[in-house]
Amino acid sequence: IKCLDNQVTPAEVEDILLSHEAVAEAAVVGIPDSRYGEAPTAFVVLKATFQQTSETVKAELRELVQRECAKHKQLHGGIHFVDHLPKTELGKVQRAVLRASYPGTMERSS
C-alpha cells in the first residue's frame, strides 16, 4: 500500500488489530483515494463470543492504531466489520476481492 508517498505493510497494521481481544481476523488493503493515494482500510472479523458493540470496538481499534502507527499507516479508509474474509482454497486472504467489495455488500450491519 502506498499512502502519502510512503509504503505501508499490511501485515504490520493487521498484527496491531489482531492484538485486540475482540478481533478474530483482520486484513488491511489499499483503497484508491485522491488525498492519500491509497487509503489503508481494514476489514475485521470479530470473535463470535465478544459482547461489546461494534462501534465501541471500532473506536478502540482506531485508537490502538493511532497510538501504534505513524500517520501514513493510519486507517484512513476506515474499519469495516465483515462476517468473514474471502480466502483462496489454501487459506490466503483475497485482498483483490476485499478492494472490489469496498464499501461493498459484505459489511455487517450493526
PDB file of C-alpha atoms in Angstrom:
ATOM      1  CA  ILE A   1       0.000   0.000   0.000  1.00  0.00           C
ATOM      2  CA  LYS A   2       1.381   3.406  -0.917  1.00  0.00           C
ATOM      3  CA  CYS A   3      -0.088   6.149   1.280  1.00  0.00           C
ATOM      4  CA  LEU A   4       1.173   9.742   1.261  1.00  0.00           C
ATOM      5  CA  ASP A   5       4.226   8.568  -0.749  1.00  0.00           C
ATOM      6  CA  ASN A   6       5.133   6.050   1.983  1.00  0.00           C
ATOM      7  CA  GLN A   7       4.920   2.267   1.919  1.00  0.00           C
ATOM      8  CA  VAL A   8       2.531   0.630   4.365  1.00  0.00           C
ATOM      9  CA  THR A   9       2.979  -3.070   5.050  1.00  0.00           C
ATOM     10  CA  PRO A  10      -0.490  -4.564   5.613  1.00  0.00           C
ATOM     11  CA  ALA A  11       0.848  -7.241   7.982  1.00  0.00           C
ATOM     12  CA  GLU A  12       2.191  -4.597  10.378  1.00  0.00           C
ATOM     13  CA  VAL A  13      -1.212  -2.958  10.797  1.00  0.00           C
ATOM     14  CA  GLU A  14      -3.003  -6.327  10.820  1.00  0.00           C
ATOM     15  CA  ASP A  15      -0.816  -7.512  13.709  1.00  0.00           C
ATOM     16  CA  ILE A  16      -1.811  -4.431  15.707  1.00  0.00           C
ATOM     17  CA  LEU A  17      -5.504  -5.056  15.010  1.00  0.00           C
ATOM     18  CA  LEU A  18      -5.148  -8.736  15.945  1.00  0.00           C
ATOM     19  CA  SER A  19      -3.722  -7.746  19.321  1.00  0.00           C
ATOM     20  CA  HIS A  20      -7.209  -6.546  20.338  1.00  0.00           C
ATOM     21  CA  GLU A  21      -9.157  -9.182  22.251  1.00  0.00           C
ATOM     22  CA  ALA A  22     -12.280  -8.810  20.075  1.00  0.00           C
ATOM     23  CA  VAL A  23     -10.567  -9.429  16.728  1.00  0.00           C
ATOM     24  CA  ALA A  24     -10.578 -12.923  15.227  1.00  0.00           C
ATOM     25  CA  GLU A  25      -9.204 -11.955  11.794  1.00  0.00           C
ATOM     26  CA  ALA A  26      -8.089  -8.784  10.046  1.00  0.00           C
ATOM     27  CA  ALA A  27      -6.964  -7.773   6.578  1.00  0.00           C
ATOM     28  CA  VAL A  28      -5.698  -4.356   5.501  1.00  0.00           C
ATOM     29  CA  VAL A  29      -5.868  -3.253   1.869  1.00  0.00           C
ATOM     30  CA  GLY A  30      -5.227  -0.028  -0.011  1.00  0.00           C
ATOM     31  CA  ILE A  31      -8.294   1.678  -1.433  1.00  0.00           C
ATOM     32  CA  PRO A  32      -7.649   4.298  -4.159  1.00  0.00           C
ATOM     33  CA  ASP A  33      -8.021   7.760  -2.650  1.00  0.00           C
ATOM     34  CA  SER A  34      -7.427  11.210  -4.164  1.00  0.00           C
ATOM     35  CA  ARG A  35      -5.908  12.602  -0.950  1.00  0.00           C
ATOM     36  CA  TYR A  36      -3.768   9.682   0.227  1.00  0.00           C
ATOM     37  CA  GLY A  37      -3.010   7.809  -2.999  1.00  0.00           C
ATOM     38  CA  GLU A  38      -4.115   4.589  -1.355  1.00  0.00           C
ATOM     39  CA  ALA A  39      -6.002   4.745   1.923  1.00  0.00           C
ATOM     40  CA  PRO A  40      -5.200   1.859   4.272  1.00  0.00           C
ATOM     41  CA  THR A  41      -8.540   0.202   5.009  1.00  0.00           C
ATOM     42  CA  ALA A  42      -9.218  -2.595   7.492  1.00  0.00           C
ATOM     43  CA  PHE A  43     -11.675  -5.443   7.132  1.00  0.00           C
ATOM     44  CA  VAL A  44     -12.179  -7.072  10.527  1.00  0.00           C
ATOM     45  CA  VAL A  45     -13.928 -10.240  11.685  1.00  0.00           C
ATOM     46  CA  LEU A  46     -14.956 -10.063  15.329  1.00  0.00           C
ATOM     47  CA  LYS A  47     -14.874 -13.085  17.615  1.00  0.00           C
ATOM     48  CA  ALA A  48     -18.354 -14.562  17.930  1.00  0.00           C
ATOM     49  CA  THR A  49     -18.146 -14.551  21.726  1.00  0.00           C
ATOM     50  CA  PHE A  50     -17.273 -10.883  22.055  1.00  0.00           C
ATOM     51  CA  GLN A  51     -20.010  -8.786  23.669  1.00  0.00           C
ATOM     52  CA  GLN A  52     -19.080  -5.122  23.044  1.00  0.00           C
ATOM     53  CA  THR A  53     -20.875  -3.167  20.340  1.00  0.00           C
ATOM     54  CA  SER A  54     -19.087  -2.870  17.017  1.00  0.00           C
ATOM     55  CA  GLU A  55     -18.931   0.925  17.412  1.00  0.00           C
ATOM     56  CA  THR A  56     -17.094   0.550  20.721  1.00  0.00           C
ATOM     57  CA  VAL A  57     -14.659  -1.920  19.188  1.00  0.00           C
ATOM     58  CA  LYS A  58     -14.182   0.327  16.153  1.00  0.00           C
ATOM     59  CA  ALA A  59     -13.264   3.268  18.400  1.00  0.00           C
ATOM     60  CA  GLU A  60     -10.846   1.097  20.382  1.00  0.00           C
ATOM     61  CA  LEU A  61      -9.207  -0.231  17.207  1.00  0.00           C
ATOM     62  CA  ARG A  62      -8.858   3.257  15.752  1.00  0.00           C
ATOM     63  CA  GLU A  63      -7.233   4.460  18.996  1.00  0.00           C
ATOM     64  CA  LEU A  64      -4.915   1.430  19.068  1.00  0.00           C
ATOM     65  CA  VAL A  65      -3.705   2.036  15.506  1.00  0.00           C
ATOM     66  CA  GLN A  66      -3.278   5.782  16.137  1.00  0.00           C
ATOM     67  CA  ARG A  67      -1.151   5.018  19.182  1.00  0.00           C
ATOM     68  CA  GLU A  68       0.998   2.338  17.496  1.00  0.00           C
ATOM     69  CA  CYS A  69       1.388   3.603  13.911  1.00  0.00           C
ATOM     70  CA  ALA A  70       2.814   6.568  12.031  1.00  0.00           C
ATOM     71  CA  LYS A  71       0.337   8.944  10.338  1.00  0.00           C
ATOM     72  CA  HIS A  72       0.684   7.347   6.901  1.00  0.00           C
ATOM     73  CA  LYS A  73      -0.198   3.947   8.399  1.00  0.00           C
ATOM     74  CA  GLN A  74      -3.467   5.138   9.949  1.00  0.00           C
ATOM     75  CA  LEU A  75      -6.662   3.519   8.669  1.00  0.00           C
ATOM     76  CA  HIS A  76      -7.712   6.487   6.513  1.00  0.00           C
ATOM     77  CA  GLY A  77     -10.158   4.253   4.623  1.00  0.00           C
ATOM     78  CA  GLY A  78     -11.850   3.184   7.838  1.00  0.00           C
ATOM     79  CA  ILE A  79     -12.570  -0.041   9.645  1.00  0.00           C
ATOM     80  CA  HIS A  80     -15.248  -2.308   8.220  1.00  0.00           C
ATOM     81  CA  PHE A  81     -16.661  -5.300  10.069  1.00  0.00           C
ATOM     82  CA  VAL A  82     -17.360  -8.356   7.940  1.00  0.00           C
ATOM     83  CA  ASP A  83     -18.674 -11.823   8.728  1.00  0.00           C
ATOM     84  CA  HIS A  84     -15.709 -13.493   7.025  1.00  0.00           C
ATOM     85  CA  LEU A  85     -12.642 -12.705   4.928  1.00  0.00           C
ATOM     86  CA  PRO A  86     -12.653 -14.135   1.399  1.00  0.00           C
ATOM     87  CA  LYS A  87      -9.888 -16.722   1.076  1.00  0.00           C
ATOM     88  CA  THR A  88      -8.374 -18.997  -1.524  1.00  0.00           C
ATOM     89  CA  GLU A  89      -8.538 -22.775  -1.154  1.00  0.00           C
ATOM     90  CA  LEU A  90      -5.123 -22.537   0.523  1.00  0.00           C
ATOM     91  CA  GLY A  91      -6.411 -20.050   3.111  1.00  0.00           C
ATOM     92  CA  LYS A  92      -4.792 -16.896   1.733  1.00  0.00           C
ATOM     93  CA  VAL A  93      -6.882 -13.711   2.060  1.00  0.00           C
ATOM     94  CA  GLN A  94      -8.133 -12.491  -1.324  1.00  0.00           C
ATOM     95  CA  ARG A  95      -7.260  -8.816  -0.990  1.00  0.00           C
ATOM     96  CA  ALA A  96      -8.471  -8.017  -4.514  1.00  0.00           C
ATOM     97  CA  VAL A  97     -11.943  -9.253  -3.562  1.00  0.00           C
ATOM     98  CA  LEU A  98     -11.930  -7.000  -0.493  1.00  0.00           C
ATOM     99  CA  ARG A  99     -10.832  -3.987  -2.563  1.00  0.00           C
ATOM    100  CA  ALA A 100     -13.529  -4.706  -5.147  1.00  0.00           C
ATOM    101  CA  SER A 101     -16.210  -5.005  -2.453  1.00  0.00           C
ATOM    102  CA  TYR A 102     -15.404  -1.657  -0.832  1.00  0.00           C
ATOM    103  CA  PRO A 103     -17.663  -0.320   0.576  1.00  0.00           C
ATOM    104  CA  GLY A 104     -19.453  -3.417  -0.720  1.00  0.00           C
ATOM    105  CA  THR A 105     -22.174  -5.687   0.476  1.00  0.00           C
ATOM    106  CA  MET A 106     -20.002  -7.763   2.827  1.00  0.00           C
ATOM    107  CA  GLU A 107     -20.266  -5.110   5.549  1.00  0.00           C
ATOM    108  CA  ARG A 108     -22.024  -6.355   8.654  1.00  0.00           C
ATOM    109  CA  SER A 109     -24.889  -4.172   9.781  1.00  0.00           C
ATOM    110  CA  SER A 110     -24.663  -3.269  13.447  1.00  0.00           C
TER     111      SER A 110
END
